[in-house]
Tab-separated table of C-alpha atoms in Angstrom:
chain	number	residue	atom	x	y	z
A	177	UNK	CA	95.348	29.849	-137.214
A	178	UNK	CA	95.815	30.666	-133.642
A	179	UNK	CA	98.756	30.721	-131.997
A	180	UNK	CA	99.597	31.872	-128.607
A	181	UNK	CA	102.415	31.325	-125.756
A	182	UNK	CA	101.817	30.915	-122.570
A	183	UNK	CA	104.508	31.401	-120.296
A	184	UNK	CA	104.315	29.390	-116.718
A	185	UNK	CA	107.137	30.492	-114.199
A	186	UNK	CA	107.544	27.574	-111.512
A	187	UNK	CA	109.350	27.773	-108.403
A	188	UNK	CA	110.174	24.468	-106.316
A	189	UNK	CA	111.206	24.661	-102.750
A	190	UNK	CA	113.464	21.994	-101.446
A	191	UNK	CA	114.253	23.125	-97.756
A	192	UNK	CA	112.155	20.345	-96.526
A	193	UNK	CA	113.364	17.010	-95.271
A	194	UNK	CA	112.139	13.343	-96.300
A	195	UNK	CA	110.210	14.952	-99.326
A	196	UNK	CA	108.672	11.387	-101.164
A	197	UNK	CA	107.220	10.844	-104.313
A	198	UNK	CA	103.792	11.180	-102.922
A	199	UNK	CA	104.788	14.233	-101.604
A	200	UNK	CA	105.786	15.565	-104.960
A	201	UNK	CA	102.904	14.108	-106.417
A	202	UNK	CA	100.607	15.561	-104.674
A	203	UNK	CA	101.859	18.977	-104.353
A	204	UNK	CA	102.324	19.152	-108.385
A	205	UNK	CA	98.772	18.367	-108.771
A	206	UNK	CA	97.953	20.732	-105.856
A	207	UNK	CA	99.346	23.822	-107.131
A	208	UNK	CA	98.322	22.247	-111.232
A	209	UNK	CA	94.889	22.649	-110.319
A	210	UNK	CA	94.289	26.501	-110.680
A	211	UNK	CA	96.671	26.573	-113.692
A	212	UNK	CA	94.884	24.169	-115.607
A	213	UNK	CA	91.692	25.435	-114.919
A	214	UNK	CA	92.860	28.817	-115.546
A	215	UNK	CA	94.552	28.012	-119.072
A	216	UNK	CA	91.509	25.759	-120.095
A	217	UNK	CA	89.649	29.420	-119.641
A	218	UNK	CA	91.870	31.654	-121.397
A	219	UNK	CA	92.159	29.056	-124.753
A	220	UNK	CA	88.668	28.533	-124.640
A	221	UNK	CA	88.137	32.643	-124.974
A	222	UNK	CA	91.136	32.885	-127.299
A	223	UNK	CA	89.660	30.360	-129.995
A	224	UNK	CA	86.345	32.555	-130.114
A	225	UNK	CA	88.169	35.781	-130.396
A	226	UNK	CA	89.996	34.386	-132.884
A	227	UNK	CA	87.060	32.973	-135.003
A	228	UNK	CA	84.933	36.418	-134.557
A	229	UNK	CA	88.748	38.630	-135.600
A	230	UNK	CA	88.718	36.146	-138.821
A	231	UNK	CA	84.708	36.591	-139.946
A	232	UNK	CA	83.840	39.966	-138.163
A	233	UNK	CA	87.719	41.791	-137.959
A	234	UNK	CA	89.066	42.835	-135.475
A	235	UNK	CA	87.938	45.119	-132.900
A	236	UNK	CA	86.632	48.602	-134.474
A	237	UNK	CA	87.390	47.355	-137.717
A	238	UNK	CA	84.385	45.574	-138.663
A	239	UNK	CA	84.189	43.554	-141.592
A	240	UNK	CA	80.737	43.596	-143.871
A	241	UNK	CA	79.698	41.182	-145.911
A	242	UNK	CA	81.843	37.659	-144.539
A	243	UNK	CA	79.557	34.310	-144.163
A	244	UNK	CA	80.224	33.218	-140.562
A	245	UNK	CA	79.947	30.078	-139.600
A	246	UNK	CA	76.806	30.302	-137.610
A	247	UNK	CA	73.496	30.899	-138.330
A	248	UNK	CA	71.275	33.551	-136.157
A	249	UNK	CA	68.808	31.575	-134.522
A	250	UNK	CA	66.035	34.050	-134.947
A	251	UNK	CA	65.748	35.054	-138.456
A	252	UNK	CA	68.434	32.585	-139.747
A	253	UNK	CA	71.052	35.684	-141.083
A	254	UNK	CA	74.580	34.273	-141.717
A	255	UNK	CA	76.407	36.940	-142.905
A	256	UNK	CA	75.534	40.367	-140.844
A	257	UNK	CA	76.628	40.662	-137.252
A	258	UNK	CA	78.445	43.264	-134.716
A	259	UNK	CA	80.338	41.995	-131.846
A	260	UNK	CA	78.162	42.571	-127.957
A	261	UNK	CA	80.009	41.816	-124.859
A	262	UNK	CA	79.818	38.602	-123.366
A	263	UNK	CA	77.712	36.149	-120.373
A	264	UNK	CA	79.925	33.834	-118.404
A	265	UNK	CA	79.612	29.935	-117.941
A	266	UNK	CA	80.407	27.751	-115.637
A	267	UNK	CA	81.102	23.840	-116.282
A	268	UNK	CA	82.395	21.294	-114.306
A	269	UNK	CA	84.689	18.904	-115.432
A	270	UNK	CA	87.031	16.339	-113.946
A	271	UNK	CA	90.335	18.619	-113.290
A	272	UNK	CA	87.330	21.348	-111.212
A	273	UNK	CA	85.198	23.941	-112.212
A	274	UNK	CA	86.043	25.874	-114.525
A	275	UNK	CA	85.062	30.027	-115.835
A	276	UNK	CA	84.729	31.413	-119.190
A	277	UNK	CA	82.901	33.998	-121.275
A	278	UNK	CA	81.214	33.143	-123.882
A	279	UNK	CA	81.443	36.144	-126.902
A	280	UNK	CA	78.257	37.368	-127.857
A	281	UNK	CA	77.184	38.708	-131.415
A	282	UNK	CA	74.169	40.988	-132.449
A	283	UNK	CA	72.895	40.152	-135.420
A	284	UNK	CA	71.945	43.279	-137.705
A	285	UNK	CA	68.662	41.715	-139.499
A	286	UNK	CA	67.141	41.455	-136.774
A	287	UNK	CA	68.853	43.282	-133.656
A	288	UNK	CA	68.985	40.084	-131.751
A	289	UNK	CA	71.763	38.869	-129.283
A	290	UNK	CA	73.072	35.294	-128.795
A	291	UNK	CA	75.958	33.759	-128.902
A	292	UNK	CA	76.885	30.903	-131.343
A	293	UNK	CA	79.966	29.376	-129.645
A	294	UNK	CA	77.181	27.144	-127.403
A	295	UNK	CA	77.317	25.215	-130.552
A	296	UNK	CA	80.211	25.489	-132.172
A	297	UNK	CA	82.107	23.968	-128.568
A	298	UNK	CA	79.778	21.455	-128.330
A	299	UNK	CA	78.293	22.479	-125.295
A	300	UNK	CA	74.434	21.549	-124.865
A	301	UNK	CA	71.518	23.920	-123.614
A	302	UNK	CA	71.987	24.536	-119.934
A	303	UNK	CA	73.901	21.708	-119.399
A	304	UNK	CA	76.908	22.436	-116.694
A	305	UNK	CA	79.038	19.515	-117.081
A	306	UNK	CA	81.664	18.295	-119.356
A	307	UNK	CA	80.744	15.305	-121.485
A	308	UNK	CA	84.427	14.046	-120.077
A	309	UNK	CA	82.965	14.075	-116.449
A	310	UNK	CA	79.655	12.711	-117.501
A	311	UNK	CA	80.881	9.728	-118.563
A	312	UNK	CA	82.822	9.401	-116.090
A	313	UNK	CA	79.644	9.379	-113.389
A	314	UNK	CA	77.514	7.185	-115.214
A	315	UNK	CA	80.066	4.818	-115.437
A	316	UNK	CA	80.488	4.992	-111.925
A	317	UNK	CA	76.679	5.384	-111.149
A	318	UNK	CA	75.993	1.369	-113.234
A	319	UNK	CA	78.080	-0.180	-110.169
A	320	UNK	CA	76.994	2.058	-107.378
A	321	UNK	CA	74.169	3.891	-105.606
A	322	UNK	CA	74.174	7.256	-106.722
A	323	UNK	CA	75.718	8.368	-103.195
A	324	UNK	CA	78.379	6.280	-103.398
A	325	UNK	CA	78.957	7.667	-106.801
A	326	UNK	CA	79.113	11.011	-105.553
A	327	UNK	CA	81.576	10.402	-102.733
A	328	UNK	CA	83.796	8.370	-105.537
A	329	UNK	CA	83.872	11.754	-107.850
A	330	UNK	CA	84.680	13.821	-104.766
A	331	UNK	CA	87.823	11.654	-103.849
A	332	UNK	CA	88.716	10.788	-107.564
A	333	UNK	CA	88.513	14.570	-108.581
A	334	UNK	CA	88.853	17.829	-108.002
A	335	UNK	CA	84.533	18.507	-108.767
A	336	UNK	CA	81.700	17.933	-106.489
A	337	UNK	CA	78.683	16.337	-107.578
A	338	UNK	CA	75.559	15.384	-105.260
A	339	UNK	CA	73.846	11.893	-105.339
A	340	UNK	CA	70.596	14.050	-106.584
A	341	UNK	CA	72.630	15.275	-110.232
A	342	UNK	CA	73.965	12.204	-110.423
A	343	UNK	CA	70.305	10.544	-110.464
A	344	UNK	CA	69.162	13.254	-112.785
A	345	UNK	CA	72.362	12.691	-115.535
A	346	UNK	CA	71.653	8.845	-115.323
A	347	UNK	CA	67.297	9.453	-116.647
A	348	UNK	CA	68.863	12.215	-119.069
A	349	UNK	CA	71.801	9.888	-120.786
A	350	UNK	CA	69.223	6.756	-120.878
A	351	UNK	CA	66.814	8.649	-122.198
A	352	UNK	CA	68.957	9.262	-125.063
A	353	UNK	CA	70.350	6.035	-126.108
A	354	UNK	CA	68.977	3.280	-127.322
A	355	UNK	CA	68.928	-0.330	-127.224
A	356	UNK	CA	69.242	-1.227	-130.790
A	357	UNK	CA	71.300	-4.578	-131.581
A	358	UNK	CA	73.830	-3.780	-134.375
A	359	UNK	CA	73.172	-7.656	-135.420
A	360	UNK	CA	69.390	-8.596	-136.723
A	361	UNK	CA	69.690	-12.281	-136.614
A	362	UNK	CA	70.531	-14.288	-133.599
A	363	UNK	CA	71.456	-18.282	-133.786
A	364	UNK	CA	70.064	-17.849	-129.776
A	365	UNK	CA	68.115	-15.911	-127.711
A	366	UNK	CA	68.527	-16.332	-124.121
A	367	UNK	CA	65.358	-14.853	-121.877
A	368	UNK	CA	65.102	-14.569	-118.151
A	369	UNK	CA	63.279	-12.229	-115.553
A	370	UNK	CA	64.178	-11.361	-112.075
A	371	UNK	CA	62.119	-9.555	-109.016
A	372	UNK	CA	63.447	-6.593	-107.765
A	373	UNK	CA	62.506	-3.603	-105.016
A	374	UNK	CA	60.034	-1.954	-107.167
A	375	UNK	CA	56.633	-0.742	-107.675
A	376	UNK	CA	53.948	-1.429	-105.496
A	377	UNK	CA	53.842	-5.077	-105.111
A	378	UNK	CA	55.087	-6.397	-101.836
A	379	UNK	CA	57.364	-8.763	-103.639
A	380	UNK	CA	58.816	-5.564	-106.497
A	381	UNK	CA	58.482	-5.656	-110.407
A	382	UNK	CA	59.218	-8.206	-112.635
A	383	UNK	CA	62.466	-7.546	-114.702
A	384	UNK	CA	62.801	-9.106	-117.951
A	385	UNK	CA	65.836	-9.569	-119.858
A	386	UNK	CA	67.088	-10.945	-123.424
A	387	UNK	CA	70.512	-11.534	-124.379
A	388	UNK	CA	72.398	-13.363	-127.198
A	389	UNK	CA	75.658	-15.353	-127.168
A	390	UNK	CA	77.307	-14.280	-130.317
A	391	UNK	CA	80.751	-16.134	-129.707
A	392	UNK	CA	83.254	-17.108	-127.342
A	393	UNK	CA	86.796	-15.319	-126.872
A	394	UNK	CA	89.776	-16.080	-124.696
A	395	UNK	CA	90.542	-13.280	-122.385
A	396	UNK	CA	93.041	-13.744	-119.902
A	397	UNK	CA	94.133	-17.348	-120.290
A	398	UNK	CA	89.909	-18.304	-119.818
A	399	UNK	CA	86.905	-18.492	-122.503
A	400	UNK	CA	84.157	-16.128	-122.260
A	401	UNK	CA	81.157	-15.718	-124.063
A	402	UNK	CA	80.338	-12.190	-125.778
A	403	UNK	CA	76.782	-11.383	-125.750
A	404	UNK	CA	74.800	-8.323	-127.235
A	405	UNK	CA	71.949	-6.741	-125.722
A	406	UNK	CA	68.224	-7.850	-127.058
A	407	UNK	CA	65.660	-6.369	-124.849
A	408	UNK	CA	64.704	-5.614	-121.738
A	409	UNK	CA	61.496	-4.344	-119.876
A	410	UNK	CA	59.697	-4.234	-116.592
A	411	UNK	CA	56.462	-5.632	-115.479
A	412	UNK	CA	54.803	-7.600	-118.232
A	413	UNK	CA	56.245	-9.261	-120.880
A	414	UNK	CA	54.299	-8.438	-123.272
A	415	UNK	CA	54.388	-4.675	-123.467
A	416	UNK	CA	57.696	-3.065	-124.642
A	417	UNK	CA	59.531	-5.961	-123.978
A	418	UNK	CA	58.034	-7.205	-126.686
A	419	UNK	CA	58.198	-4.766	-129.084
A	420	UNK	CA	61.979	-4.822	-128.912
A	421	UNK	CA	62.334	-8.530	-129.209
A	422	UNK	CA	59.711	-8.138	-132.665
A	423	UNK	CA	62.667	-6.410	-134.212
A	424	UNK	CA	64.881	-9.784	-134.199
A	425	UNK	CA	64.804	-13.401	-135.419
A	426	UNK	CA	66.469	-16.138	-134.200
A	427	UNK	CA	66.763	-20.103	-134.446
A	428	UNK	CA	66.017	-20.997	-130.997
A	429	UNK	CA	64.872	-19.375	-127.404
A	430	UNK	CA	66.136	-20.835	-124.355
A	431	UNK	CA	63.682	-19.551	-121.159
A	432	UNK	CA	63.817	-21.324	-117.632
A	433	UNK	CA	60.024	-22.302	-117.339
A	434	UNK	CA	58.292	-18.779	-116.774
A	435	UNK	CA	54.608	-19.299	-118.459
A	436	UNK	CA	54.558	-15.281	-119.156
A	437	UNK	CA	57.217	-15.748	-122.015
A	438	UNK	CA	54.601	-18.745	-123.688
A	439	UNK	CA	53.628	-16.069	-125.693
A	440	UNK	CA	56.702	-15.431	-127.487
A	441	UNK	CA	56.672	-18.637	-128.937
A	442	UNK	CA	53.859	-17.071	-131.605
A	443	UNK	CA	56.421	-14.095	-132.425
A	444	UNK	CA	58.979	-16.548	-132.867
A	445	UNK	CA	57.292	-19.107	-134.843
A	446	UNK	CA	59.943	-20.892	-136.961
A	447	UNK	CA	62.396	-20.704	-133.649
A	448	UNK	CA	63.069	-23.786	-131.422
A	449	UNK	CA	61.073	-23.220	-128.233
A	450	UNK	CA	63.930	-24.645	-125.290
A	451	UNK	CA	63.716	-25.076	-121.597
A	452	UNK	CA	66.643	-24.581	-119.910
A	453	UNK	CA	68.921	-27.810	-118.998
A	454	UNK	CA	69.690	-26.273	-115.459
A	455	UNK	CA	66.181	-25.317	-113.710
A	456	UNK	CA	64.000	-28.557	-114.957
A	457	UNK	CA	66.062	-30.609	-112.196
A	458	UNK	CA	65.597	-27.883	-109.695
A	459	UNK	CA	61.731	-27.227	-110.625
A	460	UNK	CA	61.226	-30.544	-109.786
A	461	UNK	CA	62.843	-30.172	-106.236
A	462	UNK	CA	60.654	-27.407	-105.710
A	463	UNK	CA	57.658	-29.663	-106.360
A	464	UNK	CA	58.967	-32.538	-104.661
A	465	UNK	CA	58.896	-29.961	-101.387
A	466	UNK	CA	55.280	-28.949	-102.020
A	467	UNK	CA	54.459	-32.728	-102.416
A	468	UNK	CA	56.485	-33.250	-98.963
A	469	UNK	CA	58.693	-35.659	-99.958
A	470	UNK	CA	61.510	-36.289	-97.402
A	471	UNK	CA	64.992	-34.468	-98.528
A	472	UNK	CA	66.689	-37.602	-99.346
A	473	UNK	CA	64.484	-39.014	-101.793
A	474	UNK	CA	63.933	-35.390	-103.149
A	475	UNK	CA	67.984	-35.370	-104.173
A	476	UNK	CA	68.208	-39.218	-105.698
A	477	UNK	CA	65.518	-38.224	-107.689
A	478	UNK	CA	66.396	-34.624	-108.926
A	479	UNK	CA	70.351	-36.432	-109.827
A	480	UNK	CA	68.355	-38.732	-111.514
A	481	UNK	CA	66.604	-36.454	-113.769
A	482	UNK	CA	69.629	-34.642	-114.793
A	483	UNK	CA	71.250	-37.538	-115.227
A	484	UNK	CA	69.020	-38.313	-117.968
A	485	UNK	CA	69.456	-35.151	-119.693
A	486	UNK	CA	72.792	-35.438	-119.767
A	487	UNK	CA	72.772	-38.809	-121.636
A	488	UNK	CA	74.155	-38.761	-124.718
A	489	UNK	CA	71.982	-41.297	-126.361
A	490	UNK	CA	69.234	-39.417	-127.653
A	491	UNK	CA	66.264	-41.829	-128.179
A	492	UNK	CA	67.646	-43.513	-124.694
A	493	UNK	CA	67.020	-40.560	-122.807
A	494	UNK	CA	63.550	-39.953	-124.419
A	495	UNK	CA	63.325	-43.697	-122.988
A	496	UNK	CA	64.172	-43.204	-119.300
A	497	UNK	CA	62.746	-39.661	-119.535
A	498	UNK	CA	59.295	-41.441	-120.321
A	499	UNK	CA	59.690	-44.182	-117.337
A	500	UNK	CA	60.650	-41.777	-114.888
A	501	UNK	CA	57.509	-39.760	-115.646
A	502	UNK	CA	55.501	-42.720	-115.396
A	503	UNK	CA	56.809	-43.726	-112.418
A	504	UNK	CA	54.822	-40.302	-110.994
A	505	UNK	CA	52.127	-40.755	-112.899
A	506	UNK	CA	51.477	-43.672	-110.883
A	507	UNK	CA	52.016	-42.305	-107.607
A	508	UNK	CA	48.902	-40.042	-108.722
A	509	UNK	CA	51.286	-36.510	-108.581
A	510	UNK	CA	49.492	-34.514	-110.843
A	511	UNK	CA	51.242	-31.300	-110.617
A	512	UNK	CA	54.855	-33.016	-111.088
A	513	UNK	CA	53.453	-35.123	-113.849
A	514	UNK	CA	52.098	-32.112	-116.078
A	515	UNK	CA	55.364	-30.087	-115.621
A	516	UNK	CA	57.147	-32.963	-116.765
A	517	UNK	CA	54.861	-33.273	-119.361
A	518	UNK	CA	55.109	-29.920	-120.765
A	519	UNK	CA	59.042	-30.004	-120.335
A	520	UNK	CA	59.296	-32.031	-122.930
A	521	UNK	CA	58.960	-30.954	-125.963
A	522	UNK	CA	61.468	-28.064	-125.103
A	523	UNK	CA	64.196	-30.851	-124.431
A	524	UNK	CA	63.967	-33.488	-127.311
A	525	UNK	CA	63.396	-31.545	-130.674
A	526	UNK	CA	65.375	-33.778	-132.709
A	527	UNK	CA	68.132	-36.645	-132.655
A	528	UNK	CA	70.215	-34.055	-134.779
A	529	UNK	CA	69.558	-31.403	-132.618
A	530	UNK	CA	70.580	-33.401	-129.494
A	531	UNK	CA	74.179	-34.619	-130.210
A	532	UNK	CA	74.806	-30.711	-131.443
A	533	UNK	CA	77.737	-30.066	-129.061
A	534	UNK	CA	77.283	-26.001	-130.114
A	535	UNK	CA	73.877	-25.533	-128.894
A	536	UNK	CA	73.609	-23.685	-125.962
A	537	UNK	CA	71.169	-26.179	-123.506
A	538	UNK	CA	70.973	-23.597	-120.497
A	539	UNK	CA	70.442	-19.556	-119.375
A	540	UNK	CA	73.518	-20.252	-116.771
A	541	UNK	CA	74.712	-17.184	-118.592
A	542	UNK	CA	72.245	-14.730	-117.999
A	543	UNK	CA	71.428	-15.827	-114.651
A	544	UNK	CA	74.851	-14.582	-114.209
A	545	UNK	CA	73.273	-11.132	-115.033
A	546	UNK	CA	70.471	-11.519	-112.972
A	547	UNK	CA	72.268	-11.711	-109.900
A	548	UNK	CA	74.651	-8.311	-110.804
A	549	UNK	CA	70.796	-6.697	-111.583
A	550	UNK	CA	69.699	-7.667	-107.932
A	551	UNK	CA	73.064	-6.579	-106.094
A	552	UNK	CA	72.999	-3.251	-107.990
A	553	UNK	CA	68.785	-2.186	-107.513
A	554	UNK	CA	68.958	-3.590	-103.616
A	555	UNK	CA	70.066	-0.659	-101.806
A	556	UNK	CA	67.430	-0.300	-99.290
A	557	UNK	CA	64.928	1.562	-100.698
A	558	UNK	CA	62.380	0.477	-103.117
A	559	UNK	CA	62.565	2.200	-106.874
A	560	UNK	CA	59.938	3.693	-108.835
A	561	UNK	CA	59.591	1.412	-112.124
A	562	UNK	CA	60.225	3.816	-114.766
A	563	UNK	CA	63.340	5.034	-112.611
A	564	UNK	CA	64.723	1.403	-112.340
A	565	UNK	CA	63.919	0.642	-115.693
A	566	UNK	CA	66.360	3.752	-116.979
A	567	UNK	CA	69.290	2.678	-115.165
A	568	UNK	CA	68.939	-0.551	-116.093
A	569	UNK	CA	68.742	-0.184	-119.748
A	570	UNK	CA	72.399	2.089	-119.399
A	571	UNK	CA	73.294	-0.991	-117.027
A	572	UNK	CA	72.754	-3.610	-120.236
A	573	UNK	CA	73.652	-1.160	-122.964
A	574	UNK	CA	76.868	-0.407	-121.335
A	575	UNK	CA	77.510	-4.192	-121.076
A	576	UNK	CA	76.024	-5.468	-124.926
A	577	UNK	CA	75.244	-2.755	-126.797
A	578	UNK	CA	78.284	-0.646	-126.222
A	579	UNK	CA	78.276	0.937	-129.559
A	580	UNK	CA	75.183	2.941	-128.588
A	581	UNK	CA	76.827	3.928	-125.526
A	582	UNK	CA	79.575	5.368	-127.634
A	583	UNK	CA	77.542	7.446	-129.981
A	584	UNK	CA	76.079	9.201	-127.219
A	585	UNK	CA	79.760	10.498	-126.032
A	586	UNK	CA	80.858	10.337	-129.629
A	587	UNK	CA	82.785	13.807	-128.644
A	588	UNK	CA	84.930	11.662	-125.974
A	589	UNK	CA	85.503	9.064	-128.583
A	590	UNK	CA	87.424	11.805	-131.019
A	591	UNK	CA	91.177	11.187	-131.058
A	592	UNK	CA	93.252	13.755	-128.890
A	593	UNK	CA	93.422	16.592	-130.651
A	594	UNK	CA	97.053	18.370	-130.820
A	595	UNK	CA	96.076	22.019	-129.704
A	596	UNK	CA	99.443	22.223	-127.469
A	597	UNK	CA	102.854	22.182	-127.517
A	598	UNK	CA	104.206	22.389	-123.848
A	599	UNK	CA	108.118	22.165	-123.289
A	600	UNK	CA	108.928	22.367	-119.742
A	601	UNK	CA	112.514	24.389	-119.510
């Protein structure tokens, strides 16, 4: 076991005046800074001089013979190895920068150098920064441009971190985790796409997006609705925005309209196919506009039409649903006839189904979502797709599938460990 005292000498100076809290706040951390840096160095070289004197012996007394706990990475020896100097690394973490030497062995089999403690610290392949600080930035980095993010870990620590790593940390973490539900079966699927400042279209890339409400909860005196993460995917539909939703089943699929997602209804077969309660009024504005009717006649009729999907009478609504699109189908409106038409059968699937105060009628709550993905991709320049995509998918996964976020910084997820005892005398 090792065991080692530090001893820190400190020496205040109270000849100042009107010393404040902040003032001794911010001094403390000041003058902190270097010692905590420094320490964090010297118990980081202490723990692998302690773990090569208990396998190898101490200096000039080489032991033979000892099974380390590392394996040479060239020839795979595990019990034959001299000690050989050091290289120094650098890694950045929230407190600063800080210095250490890793120990180097030379394994005899082979007469190869390396050093194992990469591994056994849990520090990846050239990677420079602490998993701490990582997390840290890409939780930032979901909420703001990557510039912003880097002025934020400027003023919030004591590191420095440019918009350009912070891009490059954010396509590294996404590209290891996944989007994987830890459910299989979903009562409802919710889908919905969005445009956003991508690509080479004019208008940007499509966005799609599926989410699930699993239940609601009551968090801070209001009810909210938790929701995990289903898929999501850029540009069509049917590419790997498909293959994640093929992984799931579900009992019904609400979408607002969008005849990309008529596919789905095939991959979904035993599901109920919905339109959404909320955009069939508003569709119908839409075409109203195109048909140039005048804006007063447009609103009487779109409260109409939700006024008959909110009736509770199911077989009267079918009723009034029907004379209301006959009273276009006279008028000869073709276009507003057929979308009513269609409509239809994703509204009345059964008298059952229609006094079911559970069911979920709308996608008001991932339109929510849509409108946090357009205020986080606009900022003024226009993404590469497979770029937008990445951030994205950490955006949703942070959100839904926040058990894949914590696998990935499973190491910051480990309780506290107690390596120090510090008494301040």
């Amino acid at each position: 076991m090792l065991t080692k005292k530090h001893t820190i000498f400190c020496k205040i100076n109270l000849s100042q005046n009107n010393i404040t809290v902040n003032d001794v706040i911010r001094s403390v951390n000041h003058k902190f800074k270097d010692l905590t840096l420094n320490l964090s160095s010297e118990i980081i070289e202490e723990i692998q001089e302690s773990l090569l004197n208990e396998f190898l012996g101490s200096k000039w007394n080489n032991i033979e013979g000892n099974f380390a706990p590392w394996v040479c990475p060239h020839c795979h020896e595990r019990s034959s190895f001299n000690r050989r100097g050091s290289r120094k690394r650098k890694l950045k973490t929230s407190n600063g920068t800080i210095e250490f030497k890793l120990l180097q062995v030379t394994c005899k089999s082979c007469n190869k150098t390396f050093s194992p403690f990469s591994k056994l610290l849990g520090l990846n392949p050239r990677v420079r920064i602490s998993t701490e600080l990582e997390e840290k930035i890409v939780t930032l980095a979901l909420n703001n441009s990557y510039n912003k993010t880097s002025e934020y870990i400027k003023r919030l620590t004591n590191t420095t971190i440019s918009h350009t790593s912070v891009r490059k940390i954010i396509l590294r973490v996404s590209d290891s985790i996944n989007i994987d539900s830890d459910i299989n079966k979903f009562d409802t699927i919710l889908i919905d796409g969005t445009k956003i400042k991508s690509g080479v279209k004019e208008r940007g890339s499509e966005i799609h997006l599926a989410l699930a409400p699993i239940k609601k909860v009551i968090k801070y005196g209001r009810n909210y609705n938790v929701k995990k993460l289903v898929s999501i995917g850029i540009g069509s539909p049917n590419g790997q925005f498909k293959d994640f939703l093929s992984k799931y089943s579900c009992d019904n699929i609400i979408v607002d309209g969008d005849n990309s997602y008529s596919k789905l209804k095939k991959l979904f077969s035993q599901a109920n196919y919905r339109r959404c309660i909320w955009h069939i009024p508003r569709n119908l504005s839409h075409l109203l506009y195109l048909n140039k009717v005048p804006v007063e006649d447009r609103q009487s009729l779109v409260s109409g039409l939700a006024k008959i999907l909110k009736n509770p009478d199911f077989y009267k609504s079918i009723s009034e649903y029907m004379y209301f699109y006959r009273a276009f189908d006279n008028l000869k409106l073709k276009d507003i006839t057929n979308y009513l038409y269609k409509v239809m059968e994703g509204i009345y699937i059964s008298n059952l189904d229609w006094v079911n105060k559970e069911k979920h009628t709308s996608n008001s709550l991932i339109e929510i979502e849509m409108r946090e993905i357009n205020r986080r991709m606009n900022v003024g320049c226009r993404w590469v797709d497979k770029y937008a995509i990445k951030l994205l998918k950490l955006i949703e996964v942070f959100k839904y599938a926040s058990h894949n976020f914590d696998i990935y910084f499973k190491q910051n997820r480990r309780p506290i460990i107690n390596l120090l005892q510090v008494s301040i005398q």
